[in-house]
Tab-separated table of C-alpha atoms in Angstrom:
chain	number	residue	atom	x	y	z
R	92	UNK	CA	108.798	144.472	161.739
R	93	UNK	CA	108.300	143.723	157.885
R	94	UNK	CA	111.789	142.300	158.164
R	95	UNK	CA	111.257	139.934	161.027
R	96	UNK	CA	108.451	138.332	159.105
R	97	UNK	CA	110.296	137.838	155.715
R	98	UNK	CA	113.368	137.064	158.678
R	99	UNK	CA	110.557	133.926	159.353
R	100	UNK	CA	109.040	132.934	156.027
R	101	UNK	CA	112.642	132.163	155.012
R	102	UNK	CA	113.433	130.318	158.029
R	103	UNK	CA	110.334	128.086	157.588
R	104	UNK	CA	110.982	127.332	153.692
R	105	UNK	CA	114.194	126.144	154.514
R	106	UNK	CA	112.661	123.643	156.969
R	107	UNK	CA	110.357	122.431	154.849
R	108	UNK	CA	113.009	121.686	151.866
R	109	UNK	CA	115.122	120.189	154.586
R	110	UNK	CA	112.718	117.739	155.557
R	111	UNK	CA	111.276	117.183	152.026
R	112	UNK	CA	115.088	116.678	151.182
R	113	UNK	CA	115.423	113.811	153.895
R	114	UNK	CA	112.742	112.216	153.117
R	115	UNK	CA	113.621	111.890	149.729
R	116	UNK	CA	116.709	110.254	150.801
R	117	UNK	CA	115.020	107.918	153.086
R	118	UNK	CA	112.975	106.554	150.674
R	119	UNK	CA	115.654	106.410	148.099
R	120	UNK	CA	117.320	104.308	150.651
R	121	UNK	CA	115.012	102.309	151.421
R	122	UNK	CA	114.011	101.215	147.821
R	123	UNK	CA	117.875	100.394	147.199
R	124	UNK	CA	117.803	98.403	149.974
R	125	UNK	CA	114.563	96.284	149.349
R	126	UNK	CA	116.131	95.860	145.882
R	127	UNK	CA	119.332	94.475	146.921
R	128	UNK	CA	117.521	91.179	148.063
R	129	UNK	CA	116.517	90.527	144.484
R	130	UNK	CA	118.881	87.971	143.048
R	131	UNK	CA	118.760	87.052	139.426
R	132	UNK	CA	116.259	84.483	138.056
R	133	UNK	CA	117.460	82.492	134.760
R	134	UNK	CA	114.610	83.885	133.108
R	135	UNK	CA	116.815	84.072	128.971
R	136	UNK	CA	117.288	81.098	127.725
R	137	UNK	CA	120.790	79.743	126.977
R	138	UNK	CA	119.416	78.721	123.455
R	139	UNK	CA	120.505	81.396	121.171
R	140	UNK	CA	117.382	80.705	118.692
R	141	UNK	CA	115.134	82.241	121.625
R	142	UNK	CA	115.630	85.832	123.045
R	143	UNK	CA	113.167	87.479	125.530
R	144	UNK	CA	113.440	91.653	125.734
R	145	UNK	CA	113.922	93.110	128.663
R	146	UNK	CA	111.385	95.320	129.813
R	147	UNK	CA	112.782	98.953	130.633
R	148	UNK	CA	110.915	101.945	132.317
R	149	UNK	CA	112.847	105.066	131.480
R	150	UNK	CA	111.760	106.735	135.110
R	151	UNK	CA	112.798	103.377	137.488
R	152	UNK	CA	115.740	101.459	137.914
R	153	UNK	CA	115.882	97.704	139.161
R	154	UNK	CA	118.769	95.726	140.447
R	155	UNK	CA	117.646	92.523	138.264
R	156	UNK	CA	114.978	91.685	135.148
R	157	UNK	CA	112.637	90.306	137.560
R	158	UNK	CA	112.241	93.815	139.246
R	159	UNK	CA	110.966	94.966	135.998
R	160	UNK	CA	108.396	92.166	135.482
R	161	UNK	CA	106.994	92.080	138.726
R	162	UNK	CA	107.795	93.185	142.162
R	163	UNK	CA	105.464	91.116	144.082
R	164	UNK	CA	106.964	87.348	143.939
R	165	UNK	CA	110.219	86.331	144.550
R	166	UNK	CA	109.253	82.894	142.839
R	167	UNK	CA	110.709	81.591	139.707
R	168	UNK	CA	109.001	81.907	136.791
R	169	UNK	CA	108.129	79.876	134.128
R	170	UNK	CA	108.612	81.634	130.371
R	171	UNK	CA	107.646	80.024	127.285
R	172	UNK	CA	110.067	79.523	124.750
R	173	UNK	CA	108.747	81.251	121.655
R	174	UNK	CA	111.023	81.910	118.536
R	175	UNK	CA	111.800	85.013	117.666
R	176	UNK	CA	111.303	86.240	114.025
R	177	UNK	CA	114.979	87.850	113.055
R	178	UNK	CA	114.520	90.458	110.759
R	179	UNK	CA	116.013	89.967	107.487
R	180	UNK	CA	118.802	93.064	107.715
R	181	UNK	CA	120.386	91.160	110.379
R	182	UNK	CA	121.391	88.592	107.958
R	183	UNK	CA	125.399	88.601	107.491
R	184	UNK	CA	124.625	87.091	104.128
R	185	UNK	CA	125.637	89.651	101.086
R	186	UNK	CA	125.077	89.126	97.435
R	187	UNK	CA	129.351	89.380	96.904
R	188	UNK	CA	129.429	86.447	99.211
R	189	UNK	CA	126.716	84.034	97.537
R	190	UNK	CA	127.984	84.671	94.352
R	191	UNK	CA	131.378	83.297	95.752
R	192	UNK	CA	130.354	80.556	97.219
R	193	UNK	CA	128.180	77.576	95.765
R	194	UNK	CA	127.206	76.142	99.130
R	195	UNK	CA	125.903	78.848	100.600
R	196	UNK	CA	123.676	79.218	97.258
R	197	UNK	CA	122.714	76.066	97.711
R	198	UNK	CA	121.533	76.023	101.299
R	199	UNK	CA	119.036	78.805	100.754
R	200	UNK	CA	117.241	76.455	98.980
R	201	UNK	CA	115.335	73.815	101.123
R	202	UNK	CA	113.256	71.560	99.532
R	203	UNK	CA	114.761	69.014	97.541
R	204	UNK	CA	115.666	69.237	93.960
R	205	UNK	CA	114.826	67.794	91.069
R	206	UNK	CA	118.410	66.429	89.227
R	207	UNK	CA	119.380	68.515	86.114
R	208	UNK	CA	119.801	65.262	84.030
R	209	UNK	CA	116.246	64.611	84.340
R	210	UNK	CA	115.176	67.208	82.274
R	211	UNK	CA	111.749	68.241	81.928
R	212	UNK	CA	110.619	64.431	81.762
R	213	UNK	CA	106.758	64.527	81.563
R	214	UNK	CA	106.170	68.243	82.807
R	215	UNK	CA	105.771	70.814	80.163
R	216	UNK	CA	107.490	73.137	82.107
R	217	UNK	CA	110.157	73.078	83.998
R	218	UNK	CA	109.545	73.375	88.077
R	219	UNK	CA	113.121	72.357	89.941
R	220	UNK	CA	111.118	71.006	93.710
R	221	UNK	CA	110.029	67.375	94.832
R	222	UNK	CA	107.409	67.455	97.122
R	223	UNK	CA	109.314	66.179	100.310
R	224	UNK	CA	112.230	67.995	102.347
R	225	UNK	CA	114.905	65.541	104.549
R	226	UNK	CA	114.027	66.950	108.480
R	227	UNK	CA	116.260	64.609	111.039
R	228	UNK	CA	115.826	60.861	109.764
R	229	UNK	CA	112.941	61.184	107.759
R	230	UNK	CA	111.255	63.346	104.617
R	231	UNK	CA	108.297	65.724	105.002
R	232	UNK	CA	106.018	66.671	102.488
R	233	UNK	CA	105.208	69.915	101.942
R	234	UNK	CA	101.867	69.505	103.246
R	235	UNK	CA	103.378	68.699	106.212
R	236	UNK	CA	106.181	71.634	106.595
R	237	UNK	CA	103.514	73.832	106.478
R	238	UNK	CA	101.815	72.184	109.438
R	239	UNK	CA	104.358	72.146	111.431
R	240	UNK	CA	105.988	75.737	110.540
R	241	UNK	CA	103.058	78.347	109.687
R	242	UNK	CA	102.076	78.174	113.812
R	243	UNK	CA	105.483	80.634	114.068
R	244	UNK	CA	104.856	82.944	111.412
R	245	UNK	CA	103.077	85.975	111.342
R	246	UNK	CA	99.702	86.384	109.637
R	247	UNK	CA	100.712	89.426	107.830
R	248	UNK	CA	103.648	87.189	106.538
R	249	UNK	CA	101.686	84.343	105.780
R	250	UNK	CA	99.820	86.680	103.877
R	251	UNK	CA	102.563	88.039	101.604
R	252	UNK	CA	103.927	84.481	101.354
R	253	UNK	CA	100.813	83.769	99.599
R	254	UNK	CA	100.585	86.563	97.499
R	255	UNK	CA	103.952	86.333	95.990
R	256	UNK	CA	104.088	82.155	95.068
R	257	UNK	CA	100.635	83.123	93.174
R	258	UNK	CA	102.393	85.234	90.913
R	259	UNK	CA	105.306	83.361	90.487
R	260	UNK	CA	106.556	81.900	87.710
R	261	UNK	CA	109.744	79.480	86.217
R	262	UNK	CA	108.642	80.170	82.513
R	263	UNK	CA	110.982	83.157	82.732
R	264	UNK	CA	114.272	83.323	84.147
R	265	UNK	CA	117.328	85.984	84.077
R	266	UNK	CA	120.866	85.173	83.240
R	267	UNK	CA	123.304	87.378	84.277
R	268	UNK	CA	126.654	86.660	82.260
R	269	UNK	CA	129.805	88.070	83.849
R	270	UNK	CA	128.934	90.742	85.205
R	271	UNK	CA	131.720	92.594	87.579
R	272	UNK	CA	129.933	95.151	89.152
R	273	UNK	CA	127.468	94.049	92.374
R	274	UNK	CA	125.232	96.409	92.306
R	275	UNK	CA	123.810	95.454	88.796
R	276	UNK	CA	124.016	91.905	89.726
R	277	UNK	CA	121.053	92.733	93.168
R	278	UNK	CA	119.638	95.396	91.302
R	279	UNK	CA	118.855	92.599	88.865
R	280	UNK	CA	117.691	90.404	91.701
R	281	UNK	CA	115.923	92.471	93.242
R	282	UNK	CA	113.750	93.381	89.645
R	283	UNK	CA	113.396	89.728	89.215
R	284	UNK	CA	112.379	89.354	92.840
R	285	UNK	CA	109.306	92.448	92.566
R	286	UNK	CA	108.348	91.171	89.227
R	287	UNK	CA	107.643	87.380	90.253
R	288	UNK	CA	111.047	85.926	87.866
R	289	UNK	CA	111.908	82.846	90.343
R	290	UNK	CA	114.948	81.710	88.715
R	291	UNK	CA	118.159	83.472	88.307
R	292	UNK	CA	121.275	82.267	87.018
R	293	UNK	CA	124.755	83.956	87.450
R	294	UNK	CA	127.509	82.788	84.597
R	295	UNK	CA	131.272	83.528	85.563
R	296	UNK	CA	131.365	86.300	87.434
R	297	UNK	CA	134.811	88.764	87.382
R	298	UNK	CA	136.743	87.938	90.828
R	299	UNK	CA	139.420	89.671	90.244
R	300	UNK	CA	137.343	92.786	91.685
R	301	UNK	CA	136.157	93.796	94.380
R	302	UNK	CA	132.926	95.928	95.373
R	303	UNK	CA	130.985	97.448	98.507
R	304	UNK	CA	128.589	95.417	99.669
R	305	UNK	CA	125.341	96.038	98.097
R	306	UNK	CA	122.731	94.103	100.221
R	307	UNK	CA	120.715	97.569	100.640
R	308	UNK	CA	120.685	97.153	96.674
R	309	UNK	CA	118.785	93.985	96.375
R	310	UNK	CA	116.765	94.121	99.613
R	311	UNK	CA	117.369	90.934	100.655
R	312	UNK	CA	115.886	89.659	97.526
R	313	UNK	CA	118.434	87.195	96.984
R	314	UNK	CA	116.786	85.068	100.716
R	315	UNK	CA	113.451	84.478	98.310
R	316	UNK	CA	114.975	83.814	94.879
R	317	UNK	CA	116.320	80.398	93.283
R	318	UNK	CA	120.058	81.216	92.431
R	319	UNK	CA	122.152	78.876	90.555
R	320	UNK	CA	125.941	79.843	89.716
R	321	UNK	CA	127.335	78.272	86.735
R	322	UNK	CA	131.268	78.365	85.601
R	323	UNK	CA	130.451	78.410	82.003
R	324	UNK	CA	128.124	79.699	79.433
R	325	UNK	CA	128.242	76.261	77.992
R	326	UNK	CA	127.254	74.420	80.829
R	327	UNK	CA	124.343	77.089	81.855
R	328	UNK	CA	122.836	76.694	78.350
R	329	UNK	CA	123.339	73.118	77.698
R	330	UNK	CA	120.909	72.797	81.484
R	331	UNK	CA	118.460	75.340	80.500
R	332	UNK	CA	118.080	73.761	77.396
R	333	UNK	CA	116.876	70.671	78.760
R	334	UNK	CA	114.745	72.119	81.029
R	335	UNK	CA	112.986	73.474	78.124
R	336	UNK	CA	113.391	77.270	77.937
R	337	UNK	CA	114.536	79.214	74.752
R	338	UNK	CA	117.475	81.391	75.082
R	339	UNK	CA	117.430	85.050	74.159
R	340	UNK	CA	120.406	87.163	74.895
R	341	UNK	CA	120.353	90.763	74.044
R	342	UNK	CA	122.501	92.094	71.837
R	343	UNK	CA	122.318	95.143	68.780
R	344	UNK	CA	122.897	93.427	65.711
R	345	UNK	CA	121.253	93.079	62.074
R	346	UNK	CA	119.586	89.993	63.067
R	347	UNK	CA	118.296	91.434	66.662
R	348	UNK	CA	114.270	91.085	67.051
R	349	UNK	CA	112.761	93.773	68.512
R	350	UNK	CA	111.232	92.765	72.634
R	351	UNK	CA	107.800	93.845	71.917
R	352	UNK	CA	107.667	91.270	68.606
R	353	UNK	CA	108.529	88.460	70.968
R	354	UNK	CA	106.101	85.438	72.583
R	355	UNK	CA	106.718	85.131	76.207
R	356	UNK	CA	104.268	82.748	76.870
R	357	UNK	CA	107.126	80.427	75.393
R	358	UNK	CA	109.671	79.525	78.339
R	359	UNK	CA	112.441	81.812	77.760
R	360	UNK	CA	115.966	82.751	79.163
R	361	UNK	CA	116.782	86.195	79.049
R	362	UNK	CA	120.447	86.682	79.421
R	363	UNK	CA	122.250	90.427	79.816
R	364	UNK	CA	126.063	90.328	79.346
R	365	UNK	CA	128.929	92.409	81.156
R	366	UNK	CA	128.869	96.052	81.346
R	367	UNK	CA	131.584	96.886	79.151
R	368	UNK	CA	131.808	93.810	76.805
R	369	UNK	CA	128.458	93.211	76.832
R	370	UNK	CA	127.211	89.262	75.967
R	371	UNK	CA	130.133	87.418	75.050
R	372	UNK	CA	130.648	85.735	71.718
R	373	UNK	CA	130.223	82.213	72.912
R	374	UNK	CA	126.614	83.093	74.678
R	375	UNK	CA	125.453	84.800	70.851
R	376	UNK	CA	126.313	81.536	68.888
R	377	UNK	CA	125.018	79.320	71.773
R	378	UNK	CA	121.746	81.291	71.848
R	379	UNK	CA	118.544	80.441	70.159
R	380	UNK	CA	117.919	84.390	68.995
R	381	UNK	CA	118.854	87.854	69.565
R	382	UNK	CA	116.793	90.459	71.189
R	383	UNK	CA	116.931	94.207	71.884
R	384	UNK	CA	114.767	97.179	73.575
R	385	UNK	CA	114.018	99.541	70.699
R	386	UNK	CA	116.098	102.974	71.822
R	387	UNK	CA	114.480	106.455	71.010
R	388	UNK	CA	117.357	108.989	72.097
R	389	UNK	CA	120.758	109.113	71.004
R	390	UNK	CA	122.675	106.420	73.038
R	391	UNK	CA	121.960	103.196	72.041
R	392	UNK	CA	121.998	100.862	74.875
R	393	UNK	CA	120.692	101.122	79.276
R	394	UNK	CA	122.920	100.614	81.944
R	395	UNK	CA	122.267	96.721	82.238
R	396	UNK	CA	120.217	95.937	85.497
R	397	UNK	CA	118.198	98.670	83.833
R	398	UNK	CA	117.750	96.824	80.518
R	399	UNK	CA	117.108	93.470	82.904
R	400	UNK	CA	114.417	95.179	84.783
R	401	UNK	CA	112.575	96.824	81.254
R	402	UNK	CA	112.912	93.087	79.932
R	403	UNK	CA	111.614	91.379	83.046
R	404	UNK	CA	108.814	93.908	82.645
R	405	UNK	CA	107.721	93.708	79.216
R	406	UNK	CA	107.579	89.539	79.576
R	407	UNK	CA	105.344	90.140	82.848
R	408	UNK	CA	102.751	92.279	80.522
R	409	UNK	CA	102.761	90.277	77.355
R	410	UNK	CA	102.384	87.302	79.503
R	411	UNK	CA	99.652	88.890	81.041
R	412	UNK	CA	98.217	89.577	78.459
R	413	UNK	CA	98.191	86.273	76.250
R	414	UNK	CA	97.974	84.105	79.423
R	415	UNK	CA	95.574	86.545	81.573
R	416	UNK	CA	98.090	86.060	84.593
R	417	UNK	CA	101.726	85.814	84.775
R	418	UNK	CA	102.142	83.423	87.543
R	419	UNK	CA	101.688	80.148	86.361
R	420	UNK	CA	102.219	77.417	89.025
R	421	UNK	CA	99.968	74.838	89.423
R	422	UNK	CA	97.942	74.265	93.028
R	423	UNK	CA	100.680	71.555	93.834
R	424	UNK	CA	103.461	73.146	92.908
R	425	UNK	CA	102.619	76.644	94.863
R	426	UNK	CA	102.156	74.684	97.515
R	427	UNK	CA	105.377	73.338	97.450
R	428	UNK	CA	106.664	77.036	96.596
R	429	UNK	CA	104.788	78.045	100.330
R	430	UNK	CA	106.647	75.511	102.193
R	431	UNK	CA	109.704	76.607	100.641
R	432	UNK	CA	109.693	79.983	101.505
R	433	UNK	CA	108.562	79.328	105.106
R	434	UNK	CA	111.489	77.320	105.339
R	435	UNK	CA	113.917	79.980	104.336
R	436	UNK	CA	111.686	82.382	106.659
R	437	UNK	CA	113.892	81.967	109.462
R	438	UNK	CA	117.152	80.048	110.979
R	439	UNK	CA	114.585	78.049	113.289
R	440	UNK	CA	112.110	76.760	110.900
R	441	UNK	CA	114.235	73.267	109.719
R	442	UNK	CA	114.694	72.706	113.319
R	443	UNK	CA	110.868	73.293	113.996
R	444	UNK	CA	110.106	70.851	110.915
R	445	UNK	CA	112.787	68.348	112.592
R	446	UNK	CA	110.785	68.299	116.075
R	447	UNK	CA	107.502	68.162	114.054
R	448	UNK	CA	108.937	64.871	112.218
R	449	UNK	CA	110.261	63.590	115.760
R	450	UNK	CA	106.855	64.034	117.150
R	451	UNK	CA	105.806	61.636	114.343
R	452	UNK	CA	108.197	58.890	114.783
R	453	UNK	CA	107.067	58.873	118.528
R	454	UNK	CA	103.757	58.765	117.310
R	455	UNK	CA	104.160	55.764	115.131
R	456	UNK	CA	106.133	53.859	117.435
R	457	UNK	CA	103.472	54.404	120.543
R	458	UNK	CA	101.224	52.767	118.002
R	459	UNK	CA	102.961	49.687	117.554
């Protein structure tokens, strides 16, 4: 008898997963089948400045991007165009690359720039930016690029924007003088980057070798800095001259002065030479004087972006302390600065600042 019944329980289970089994396959079914009606909508733009995510459920599948955004219209549907902030590791740019390549230095910086045979004119310090930028057929001030750009940039980023052109300064600026390895070259940029130094300058560096890339050394530091590469110790000096600045390359010697002896409120240069050869002759007799670190162990000199960063440091804190701050731009001249780096923010912004200055002309010419 007790094997009848377990004979029936069994018999019943297996109904039950039968039918539970079917089912499951009807409705499978029938979902595929409502979902093969869906035909793709041209919800991404073509415009490869704009990008919209799909959304994806890990637990459902659907047969186009509309099924994921909504199920209950088969309507078009209208998606604003909003530009995407690329994040700065996707940039193809390397540090190996700029330092090969003058134009590409050159287009990181956006504003325009004041000539080098200008000199320091009436300032008493040297600041390279006009106040305008060229956006389609006419010149924005920077006033106005921040208008028309801070609407697509992040509080948060605003934010640090803000906080890094107040400490910024061009009384200080690095020169790196042939220097072969890449890594001390964006370790260097990335020291003067954290410790507000605007303006680097790159003398002659070795191509005959070649490196890793070392973007993950300088963080990307290279986006917010003002490079310049120069050919020449001659022609590097003979510009920063004019522009006011002192030059104080760091070498051991009997006539070295010790870093912590030195006034940084003056505009100085601080050039570092090559890791082996260290500064070359022609930068020492070019130079205005000869500085060092004072050394406490047994070897006598730092691995160089080392000695940069210590140097960088040291001018930061005397400055600090003589001047009370070390940034030292003026209210016109940091906001210049801000519309500067929210040009170089992103790939879109000079094409946002060209529609801005479009939507102007119209302007003007409706009034007419």
């Amino acid at each position: 008898m007790s094997a009848c019944k377990t004979l029936v329980r069994s018999s019943i289970s297996f109904f039950q997963f039968q039918t539970r089994s079917s089912y499951r396959r009807s409705f499978s079914f029938h979902i595929s089948s409502n979902f093969s009606s869906f035909r793709p909508l041209p919800l991404l733009s073509l415009n490869p400045a704009f990008r919209i995510e799909p959304c994806r459920d890990p637990s459902r599948r659907y047969g186009s991007t509309q099924g994921a955004i909504s199920l209950e219209t088969s309507e078009e549907m209208v998606v604003p165009r909003v530009p995407v902030e690329s994040p700065e590791e996707k940039s193809k740019d390397t540090v190996e690359e700029l330092l090969y390549n003058k134009d590409d230095v050159s287009k990181l910086m956006k504003m325009e720039r004041r000539p080098d045979t200008e000199g320091l004119g009436h300032q008493e310090r040297w600041f390279p930016y006009l106040d305008k930028v060229k956006a389609g057929n006419m010149y924005l001030g920077s006033s106005e690029i921040l208008e028309a750009v801070t609407p697509y940039i992040m509080d948060s980023r605003k934010e640090r924007f803000r906080h890094a052109v107040k400490n910024r300064t061009y009384s200080v600026c690095l020169v790196v003088e042939g220097l072969s390895d890449f890594g001390n070259v964006s370790a260097t940029f990335r020291s003067a980057d954290a410790l507000g130094i605007q303006s680097v300058h790159v003398v002659a560096c070795d191509s005959s070798k070649r490196y890793r890339e070392n973007r993950h050394v300088s963080m990307g530091a290279e986006k917010w800095l003002d490079i310049e590469l120069w050919d020449s110790v001659h022609e590097c000096f003979k510009v920063l001259k004019s522009r006011g600045y002192r030059i104080a390359t760091t070498h051991l010697g009997m006539d070295t002065v010790s870093v912590y002896d030195m006034d940084w409120s003056c505009p100085t240069a601080i050039v570092v030479g090559n890791e082996l050869r260290g500064i070359s002759d022609e930068a020492l007799g070019s130079s205005d004087l000869h500085c060092s670190i004072p050394m406490k162990g047994m070897v006598d000199s730092f691995n160089v972006s080392v000695a940069a960063g210590l140097l960088m440091h040291h001018a930061v804190c005397d400055r600090t302390s003589r001047l009370g701050c070390h940034g030292d731009l003026t209210s016109e001249e940091s906001r210049i600065l801000l519309a500067e780096f929210s040009l170089r923010h992103n790939d879109n912004a000079i094409r946002i600042a060209q529609e801005y200055a479009e939507r102007k002309i119209a302007e003007l010419k409706s009034k007419l």
